[in-house]
């Protein structure tokens, strides 16, 4: 009994290349308030979106090893790029439940579209992998998918330029070709993008539903924990470390950032050398 309790009280590991995965962590905190979280942001090596599959897979493996050393009971790959490039391998390699963000995002978009035209914006890597298009078309042949890589969005978000004329101008250029083709649903296929949701929404107009995969990811995590009988049934007591944050560089900057995204006081973020894992 004690062992089972220990396991259920273990944290969920969540990772991303930087701050983007906080949009997923925030949703997990909202939907699963009893769960502890260990978050890792690979701030020394962000962005992932312009790197090769081999490199992103190597980085993801190191992070998974680090998270497993924190005794996590499940892992959420809160990064579309890592989900696209590394999730299949990671699933084979780890013996705890692990989920990504792409399938939940694709599923939500299929449910949301009325005219069968879905747009996807994401990193070059995610778009190049074709994973969203493949997954959506495999699940609903009547839907057509148009994809657009937006490589400058991640650095703009990491620099905190969420509402800025520069971001506005770049978003207009990227999104103009999606406006012309009458999509009614747009997947924010990078976990950094919900932070510039208002800019994207303003340009796309109210007829386009913006899909943030975080909501469905947290819902699927909940279902998975229930199925595996792994949910924590009580909220940890005050004073215990409910959420812990680790980064590979610039912890202070990350901490400030996290505090502006997460509606709970972040205790602190700690820098670790991820290359050691
Ligand atoms: N936020 C990540 C994603 O969802 C990665 C962005 C990047 O590092 O390029 O793809």
mmCIF file of C-alpha atoms and ligand atoms in Angstrom:
data_model
loop_
_atom_site.group_PDB
_atom_site.id
_atom_site.type_symbol
_atom_site.label_atom_id
_atom_site.label_comp_id
_atom_site.label_asym_id
_atom_site.label_seq_id
_atom_site.Cartn_x
_atom_site.Cartn_y
_atom_site.Cartn_z
ATOM 1 C CA UNK A 1 0.000 0.000 0.000
ATOM 2 C CA UNK A 2 2.799 2.358 0.978
ATOM 3 C CA UNK A 3 4.585 1.635 -2.294
ATOM 4 C CA UNK A 4 1.461 2.350 -4.322
ATOM 5 C CA UNK A 5 0.946 5.621 -2.480
ATOM 6 C CA UNK A 6 4.545 6.624 -3.173
ATOM 7 C CA UNK A 7 4.134 5.868 -6.853
ATOM 8 C CA UNK A 8 0.881 7.818 -7.165
ATOM 9 C CA UNK A 9 2.429 10.786 -5.375
ATOM 10 C CA UNK A 10 5.378 10.836 -7.753
ATOM 11 C CA UNK A 11 5.555 13.830 -10.108
ATOM 12 C CA UNK A 12 4.752 14.112 -13.799
ATOM 13 C CA UNK A 13 7.801 15.023 -15.906
ATOM 14 C CA UNK A 14 7.139 17.746 -18.491
ATOM 15 C CA UNK A 15 9.714 19.055 -20.945
ATOM 16 C CA UNK A 16 10.248 21.467 -23.806
ATOM 17 C CA UNK A 17 13.108 23.244 -25.523
ATOM 18 C CA UNK A 18 12.403 26.332 -23.407
ATOM 19 C CA UNK A 19 9.437 28.229 -22.023
ATOM 20 C CA UNK A 20 6.831 26.972 -24.527
ATOM 21 C CA UNK A 21 6.024 23.820 -22.562
ATOM 22 C CA UNK A 22 4.872 26.012 -19.697
ATOM 23 C CA UNK A 23 1.655 26.497 -21.688
ATOM 24 C CA UNK A 24 1.109 22.744 -21.346
ATOM 25 C CA UNK A 25 2.276 22.606 -17.721
ATOM 26 C CA UNK A 26 -0.203 25.397 -16.907
ATOM 27 C CA UNK A 27 -3.051 23.342 -18.365
ATOM 28 C CA UNK A 28 -1.954 20.214 -16.435
ATOM 29 C CA UNK A 29 -1.916 22.295 -13.225
ATOM 30 C CA UNK A 30 -5.450 23.480 -14.004
ATOM 31 C CA UNK A 31 -6.956 20.123 -14.927
ATOM 32 C CA UNK A 32 -4.976 17.911 -12.549
ATOM 33 C CA UNK A 33 -4.507 20.007 -9.407
ATOM 34 C CA UNK A 34 -3.393 17.031 -7.297
ATOM 35 C CA UNK A 35 -0.408 16.245 -9.461
ATOM 36 C CA UNK A 36 3.156 17.288 -8.775
ATOM 37 C CA UNK A 37 5.215 18.426 -11.772
ATOM 38 C CA UNK A 38 8.916 18.442 -12.569
ATOM 39 C CA UNK A 39 9.472 20.738 -15.557
ATOM 40 C CA UNK A 40 12.606 20.877 -17.659
ATOM 41 C CA UNK A 41 13.245 23.661 -20.213
ATOM 42 C CA UNK A 42 16.286 23.182 -22.416
ATOM 43 C CA UNK A 43 17.101 26.892 -22.457
ATOM 44 C CA UNK A 44 20.760 26.315 -23.378
ATOM 45 C CA UNK A 45 19.871 24.526 -26.616
ATOM 46 C CA UNK A 46 16.614 26.214 -27.731
ATOM 47 C CA UNK A 47 15.398 26.328 -30.514
ATOM 48 C CA UNK A 48 14.854 22.690 -31.463
ATOM 49 C CA UNK A 49 12.808 23.575 -34.524
ATOM 50 C CA UNK A 50 15.776 24.104 -36.843
ATOM 51 C CA UNK A 51 17.732 21.035 -35.685
ATOM 52 C CA UNK A 52 17.929 17.525 -37.110
ATOM 53 C CA UNK A 53 15.917 14.530 -35.959
ATOM 54 C CA UNK A 54 19.097 12.905 -34.582
ATOM 55 C CA UNK A 55 19.968 15.941 -32.488
ATOM 56 C CA UNK A 56 16.447 16.478 -31.132
ATOM 57 C CA UNK A 57 16.199 12.767 -30.314
ATOM 58 C CA UNK A 58 19.545 12.847 -28.481
ATOM 59 C CA UNK A 59 18.485 15.919 -26.477
ATOM 60 C CA UNK A 60 15.116 14.343 -25.672
ATOM 61 C CA UNK A 61 16.762 11.126 -24.448
ATOM 62 C CA UNK A 62 19.025 13.084 -22.098
ATOM 63 C CA UNK A 63 16.040 14.966 -20.688
ATOM 64 C CA UNK A 64 14.028 11.785 -20.238
ATOM 65 C CA UNK A 65 16.966 10.255 -18.329
ATOM 66 C CA UNK A 66 17.137 13.344 -16.118
ATOM 67 C CA UNK A 67 13.375 13.220 -15.464
ATOM 68 C CA UNK A 68 13.501 9.519 -14.654
ATOM 69 C CA UNK A 69 16.172 10.296 -12.072
ATOM 70 C CA UNK A 70 13.605 12.606 -10.471
ATOM 71 C CA UNK A 71 11.391 9.507 -10.146
ATOM 72 C CA UNK A 72 8.608 10.783 -12.366
ATOM 73 C CA UNK A 73 5.663 8.416 -12.880
ATOM 74 C CA UNK A 74 4.821 9.655 -16.401
ATOM 75 C CA UNK A 75 6.260 12.046 -18.979
ATOM 76 C CA UNK A 76 4.625 14.683 -21.173
ATOM 77 C CA UNK A 77 6.687 15.747 -24.176
ATOM 78 C CA UNK A 78 5.391 19.332 -24.152
ATOM 79 C CA UNK A 79 7.155 20.152 -27.402
ATOM 80 C CA UNK A 80 5.747 19.469 -30.856
ATOM 81 C CA UNK A 81 9.201 19.197 -32.395
ATOM 82 C CA UNK A 82 10.339 16.553 -29.897
ATOM 83 C CA UNK A 83 6.960 14.811 -30.212
ATOM 84 C CA UNK A 84 7.340 14.747 -34.011
ATOM 85 C CA UNK A 85 10.958 13.601 -34.040
ATOM 86 C CA UNK A 86 11.560 11.554 -30.899
ATOM 87 C CA UNK A 87 8.323 10.292 -29.344
ATOM 88 C CA UNK A 88 8.219 6.971 -31.234
ATOM 89 C CA UNK A 89 11.740 6.085 -30.062
ATOM 90 C CA UNK A 90 11.135 7.288 -26.508
ATOM 91 C CA UNK A 91 7.969 5.197 -26.254
ATOM 92 C CA UNK A 92 10.008 2.091 -27.051
ATOM 93 C CA UNK A 93 12.729 2.984 -24.563
ATOM 94 C CA UNK A 94 10.936 3.981 -21.380
ATOM 95 C CA UNK A 95 8.816 1.812 -19.150
ATOM 96 C CA UNK A 96 6.550 4.572 -17.833
ATOM 97 C CA UNK A 97 3.636 6.219 -19.675
ATOM 98 C CA UNK A 98 4.758 8.940 -22.083
ATOM 99 C CA UNK A 99 2.611 11.183 -24.285
ATOM 100 C CA UNK A 100 3.242 14.005 -26.750
ATOM 101 C CA UNK A 101 1.211 16.981 -27.921
ATOM 102 C CA UNK A 102 0.732 16.281 -31.644
ATOM 103 C CA UNK A 103 -1.978 13.617 -31.524
ATOM 104 C CA UNK A 104 -4.111 15.514 -28.991
ATOM 105 C CA UNK A 105 -3.804 18.683 -31.128
ATOM 106 C CA UNK A 106 -4.713 16.884 -34.335
ATOM 107 C CA UNK A 107 -7.701 15.199 -32.693
ATOM 108 C CA UNK A 108 -9.058 18.514 -31.377
ATOM 109 C CA UNK A 109 -8.724 20.136 -34.809
ATOM 110 C CA UNK A 110 -10.605 17.300 -36.541
ATOM 111 C CA UNK A 111 -13.430 17.779 -34.038
ATOM 112 C CA UNK A 112 -13.410 21.564 -34.462
ATOM 113 C CA UNK A 113 -13.454 21.947 -38.254
ATOM 114 C CA UNK A 114 -16.750 22.433 -40.091
ATOM 115 C CA UNK A 115 -15.478 23.070 -43.603
ATOM 116 C CA UNK A 116 -12.762 20.365 -43.516
ATOM 117 C CA UNK A 117 -9.899 22.811 -44.049
ATOM 118 C CA UNK A 118 -7.311 22.860 -41.287
ATOM 119 C CA UNK A 119 -4.151 24.954 -41.120
ATOM 120 C CA UNK A 120 -1.110 24.053 -39.035
ATOM 121 C CA UNK A 121 1.601 26.477 -37.979
ATOM 122 C CA UNK A 122 4.689 25.019 -36.320
ATOM 123 C CA UNK A 123 8.478 24.876 -36.419
ATOM 124 C CA UNK A 124 10.345 23.908 -39.581
ATOM 125 C CA UNK A 125 11.071 20.499 -38.037
ATOM 126 C CA UNK A 126 7.457 19.716 -37.167
ATOM 127 C CA UNK A 127 6.182 20.868 -40.546
ATOM 128 C CA UNK A 128 9.016 19.048 -42.351
ATOM 129 C CA UNK A 129 8.137 15.808 -40.540
ATOM 130 C CA UNK A 130 4.596 16.034 -41.999
ATOM 131 C CA UNK A 131 3.262 14.507 -38.784
ATOM 132 C CA UNK A 132 0.171 16.696 -38.356
ATOM 133 C CA UNK A 133 -0.916 16.297 -41.968
ATOM 134 C CA UNK A 134 -0.340 12.551 -41.890
ATOM 135 C CA UNK A 135 -2.132 12.028 -38.626
ATOM 136 C CA UNK A 136 -5.146 14.186 -39.533
ATOM 137 C CA UNK A 137 -5.550 12.696 -43.005
ATOM 138 C CA UNK A 138 -5.201 9.152 -41.640
ATOM 139 C CA UNK A 139 -8.004 9.853 -39.187
ATOM 140 C CA UNK A 140 -10.310 11.773 -41.486
ATOM 141 C CA UNK A 141 -9.785 11.491 -45.226
ATOM 142 C CA UNK A 142 -12.286 14.246 -45.950
ATOM 143 C CA UNK A 143 -10.114 16.892 -44.261
ATOM 144 C CA UNK A 144 -7.406 18.805 -46.089
ATOM 145 C CA UNK A 145 -4.420 20.231 -44.254
ATOM 146 C CA UNK A 146 -2.241 23.195 -45.159
ATOM 147 C CA UNK A 147 0.968 23.679 -43.209
ATOM 148 C CA UNK A 148 3.197 26.682 -42.685
ATOM 149 C CA UNK A 149 6.510 26.825 -40.827
ATOM 150 C CA UNK A 150 6.974 29.984 -38.740
ATOM 151 C CA UNK A 151 10.632 29.789 -37.640
ATOM 152 C CA UNK A 152 10.867 33.303 -36.198
ATOM 153 C CA UNK A 153 8.019 32.852 -33.727
ATOM 154 C CA UNK A 154 10.039 30.871 -31.149
ATOM 155 C CA UNK A 155 12.855 33.431 -30.782
ATOM 156 C CA UNK A 156 10.268 36.234 -30.620
ATOM 157 C CA UNK A 157 8.427 34.444 -27.822
ATOM 158 C CA UNK A 158 11.648 33.568 -25.979
ATOM 159 C CA UNK A 159 12.544 37.285 -26.140
ATOM 160 C CA UNK A 160 9.194 38.170 -24.583
ATOM 161 C CA UNK A 161 7.945 40.072 -27.664
ATOM 162 C CA UNK A 162 4.418 38.661 -27.365
ATOM 163 C CA UNK A 163 2.626 41.838 -28.299
ATOM 164 C CA UNK A 164 4.980 43.866 -30.369
ATOM 165 C CA UNK A 165 4.839 45.503 -33.818
ATOM 166 C CA UNK A 166 7.730 43.278 -34.963
ATOM 167 C CA UNK A 167 5.828 40.101 -34.040
ATOM 168 C CA UNK A 168 2.729 41.540 -35.677
ATOM 169 C CA UNK A 169 4.536 42.222 -38.948
ATOM 170 C CA UNK A 170 6.193 38.808 -39.076
ATOM 171 C CA UNK A 171 2.930 37.045 -38.218
ATOM 172 C CA UNK A 172 1.154 38.904 -41.049
ATOM 173 C CA UNK A 173 3.746 37.679 -43.527
ATOM 174 C CA UNK A 174 3.604 34.075 -42.342
ATOM 175 C CA UNK A 175 -0.165 33.894 -42.088
ATOM 176 C CA UNK A 176 -1.147 35.706 -45.279
ATOM 177 C CA UNK A 177 -1.137 32.536 -47.374
ATOM 178 C CA UNK A 178 -3.384 30.772 -44.843
ATOM 179 C CA UNK A 179 -5.910 33.608 -44.904
ATOM 180 C CA UNK A 180 -6.348 33.237 -48.667
ATOM 181 C CA UNK A 181 -7.373 29.583 -48.555
ATOM 182 C CA UNK A 182 -10.382 29.693 -46.270
ATOM 183 C CA UNK A 183 -9.307 27.418 -43.401
ATOM 184 C CA UNK A 184 -11.721 27.471 -40.455
ATOM 185 C CA UNK A 185 -9.351 25.879 -37.911
ATOM 186 C CA UNK A 186 -5.714 26.618 -37.169
ATOM 187 C CA UNK A 187 -3.534 24.412 -34.960
ATOM 188 C CA UNK A 188 -0.948 26.264 -32.881
ATOM 189 C CA UNK A 189 1.486 23.400 -33.508
ATOM 190 C CA UNK A 190 4.291 24.688 -31.317
ATOM 191 C CA UNK A 191 3.912 25.075 -27.575
ATOM 192 C CA UNK A 192 5.417 28.560 -27.743
ATOM 193 C CA UNK A 193 2.637 29.860 -29.993
ATOM 194 C CA UNK A 194 -0.230 30.079 -27.465
ATOM 195 C CA UNK A 195 1.792 32.949 -25.973
ATOM 196 C CA UNK A 196 1.198 34.970 -29.149
ATOM 197 C CA UNK A 197 -2.335 33.692 -29.570
ATOM 198 C CA UNK A 198 -3.852 37.165 -29.531
ATOM 199 C CA UNK A 199 -1.606 38.336 -32.399
ATOM 200 C CA UNK A 200 -2.406 35.233 -34.467
ATOM 201 C CA UNK A 201 -6.117 35.483 -33.633
ATOM 202 C CA UNK A 202 -6.280 39.139 -34.630
ATOM 203 C CA UNK A 203 -4.742 38.385 -38.028
ATOM 204 C CA UNK A 204 -6.767 35.236 -38.759
ATOM 205 C CA UNK A 205 -10.084 36.789 -37.650
ATOM 206 C CA UNK A 206 -12.911 35.328 -35.544
ATOM 207 C CA UNK A 207 -14.079 32.849 -38.173
ATOM 208 C CA UNK A 208 -10.961 30.756 -37.572
ATOM 209 C CA UNK A 209 -10.848 28.562 -34.454
ATOM 210 C CA UNK A 210 -7.389 28.454 -32.916
ATOM 211 C CA UNK A 211 -6.500 25.054 -31.454
ATOM 212 C CA UNK A 212 -4.074 24.926 -28.558
ATOM 213 C CA UNK A 213 -3.151 21.230 -28.114
ATOM 214 C CA UNK A 214 -2.414 21.799 -24.400
ATOM 215 C CA UNK A 215 -6.024 21.384 -23.302
ATOM 216 C CA UNK A 216 -6.496 17.980 -24.943
ATOM 217 C CA UNK A 217 -3.007 16.854 -23.875
ATOM 218 C CA UNK A 218 -3.858 17.460 -20.220
ATOM 219 C CA UNK A 219 -7.184 15.655 -20.701
ATOM 220 C CA UNK A 220 -5.427 12.644 -22.265
ATOM 221 C CA UNK A 221 -2.889 12.624 -19.454
ATOM 222 C CA UNK A 222 -5.733 12.513 -16.954
ATOM 223 C CA UNK A 223 -7.322 9.566 -18.747
ATOM 224 C CA UNK A 224 -3.997 7.770 -18.958
ATOM 225 C CA UNK A 225 -3.271 8.184 -15.245
ATOM 226 C CA UNK A 226 -6.752 6.891 -14.438
ATOM 227 C CA UNK A 227 -6.320 3.914 -16.734
ATOM 228 C CA UNK A 228 -2.930 3.049 -15.238
ATOM 229 C CA UNK A 229 -4.241 3.671 -11.730
ATOM 230 C CA UNK A 230 -1.563 6.274 -11.147
ATOM 231 C CA UNK A 231 -3.499 9.405 -10.161
ATOM 232 C CA UNK A 232 -2.642 11.235 -7.008
ATOM 233 C CA UNK A 233 -5.868 11.522 -5.049
ATOM 234 C CA UNK A 234 -4.964 14.362 -2.760
ATOM 235 C CA UNK A 235 -3.363 17.746 -3.246
ATOM 236 C CA UNK A 236 0.064 17.839 -1.597
ATOM 237 C CA UNK A 237 0.177 19.841 1.606
ATOM 238 C CA UNK A 238 1.221 23.466 1.587
ATOM 239 C CA UNK A 239 4.929 23.890 1.896
ATOM 240 C CA UNK A 240 5.736 20.712 -0.033
ATOM 241 C CA UNK A 241 7.227 21.295 -3.433
ATOM 242 C CA UNK A 242 4.312 20.816 -5.778
ATOM 243 C CA UNK A 243 6.070 22.177 -8.871
ATOM 244 C CA UNK A 244 9.806 22.090 -9.544
ATOM 245 C CA UNK A 245 11.534 23.752 -12.490
ATOM 246 C CA UNK A 246 14.892 22.946 -14.048
ATOM 247 C CA UNK A 247 16.635 24.522 -17.018
ATOM 248 C CA UNK A 248 19.934 24.060 -18.826
ATOM 249 C CA UNK A 249 20.800 27.788 -18.743
ATOM 250 C CA UNK A 250 19.715 31.244 -17.530
ATOM 251 C CA UNK A 251 17.502 30.119 -14.647
ATOM 252 C CA UNK A 252 16.712 33.640 -13.526
ATOM 253 C CA UNK A 253 15.339 34.719 -16.903
ATOM 254 C CA UNK A 254 13.281 31.527 -17.074
ATOM 255 C CA UNK A 255 11.950 32.077 -13.575
ATOM 256 C CA UNK A 256 10.715 35.560 -14.418
ATOM 257 C CA UNK A 257 9.108 34.244 -17.543
ATOM 258 C CA UNK A 258 7.476 31.313 -15.765
ATOM 259 C CA UNK A 259 6.077 33.625 -13.128
ATOM 260 C CA UNK A 260 4.316 35.635 -15.815
ATOM 261 C CA UNK A 261 2.726 32.529 -17.359
ATOM 262 C CA UNK A 262 1.913 30.288 -14.399
ATOM 263 C CA UNK A 263 -0.751 31.613 -12.051
ATOM 264 C CA UNK A 264 0.998 30.108 -8.983
ATOM 265 C CA UNK A 265 4.137 31.376 -7.317
ATOM 266 C CA UNK A 266 7.107 29.619 -8.863
ATOM 267 C CA UNK A 267 9.511 28.843 -6.063
ATOM 268 C CA UNK A 268 12.658 28.838 -8.144
ATOM 269 C CA UNK A 269 14.241 27.380 -11.244
ATOM 270 C CA UNK A 270 17.515 25.530 -11.002
ATOM 271 C CA UNK A 271 20.184 25.175 -13.679
ATOM 272 C CA UNK A 272 21.519 21.679 -14.346
ATOM 273 C CA UNK A 273 24.069 20.379 -16.844
ATOM 274 C CA UNK A 274 21.867 18.290 -19.124
ATOM 275 C CA UNK A 275 24.880 17.050 -21.111
ATOM 276 C CA UNK A 276 25.729 14.872 -18.087
ATOM 277 C CA UNK A 277 22.641 12.732 -18.598
HETATM 278 N N1 LIG B 1 8.050 24.624 -28.313
HETATM 279 C C1 LIG B 1 8.578 23.634 -29.151
HETATM 280 C C2 LIG B 1 7.583 23.040 -30.086
HETATM 281 O O1 LIG B 1 6.457 22.881 -29.678
HETATM 282 C C3 LIG B 1 9.934 23.867 -29.761
HETATM 283 C C4 LIG B 1 10.219 25.155 -30.392
HETATM 284 C C5 LIG B 1 11.690 25.248 -30.732
HETATM 285 O O2 LIG B 1 12.495 25.053 -29.836
HETATM 286 O O3 LIG B 1 12.000 25.495 -31.888
HETATM 287 O O4 LIG B 1 7.874 22.666 -31.205
#
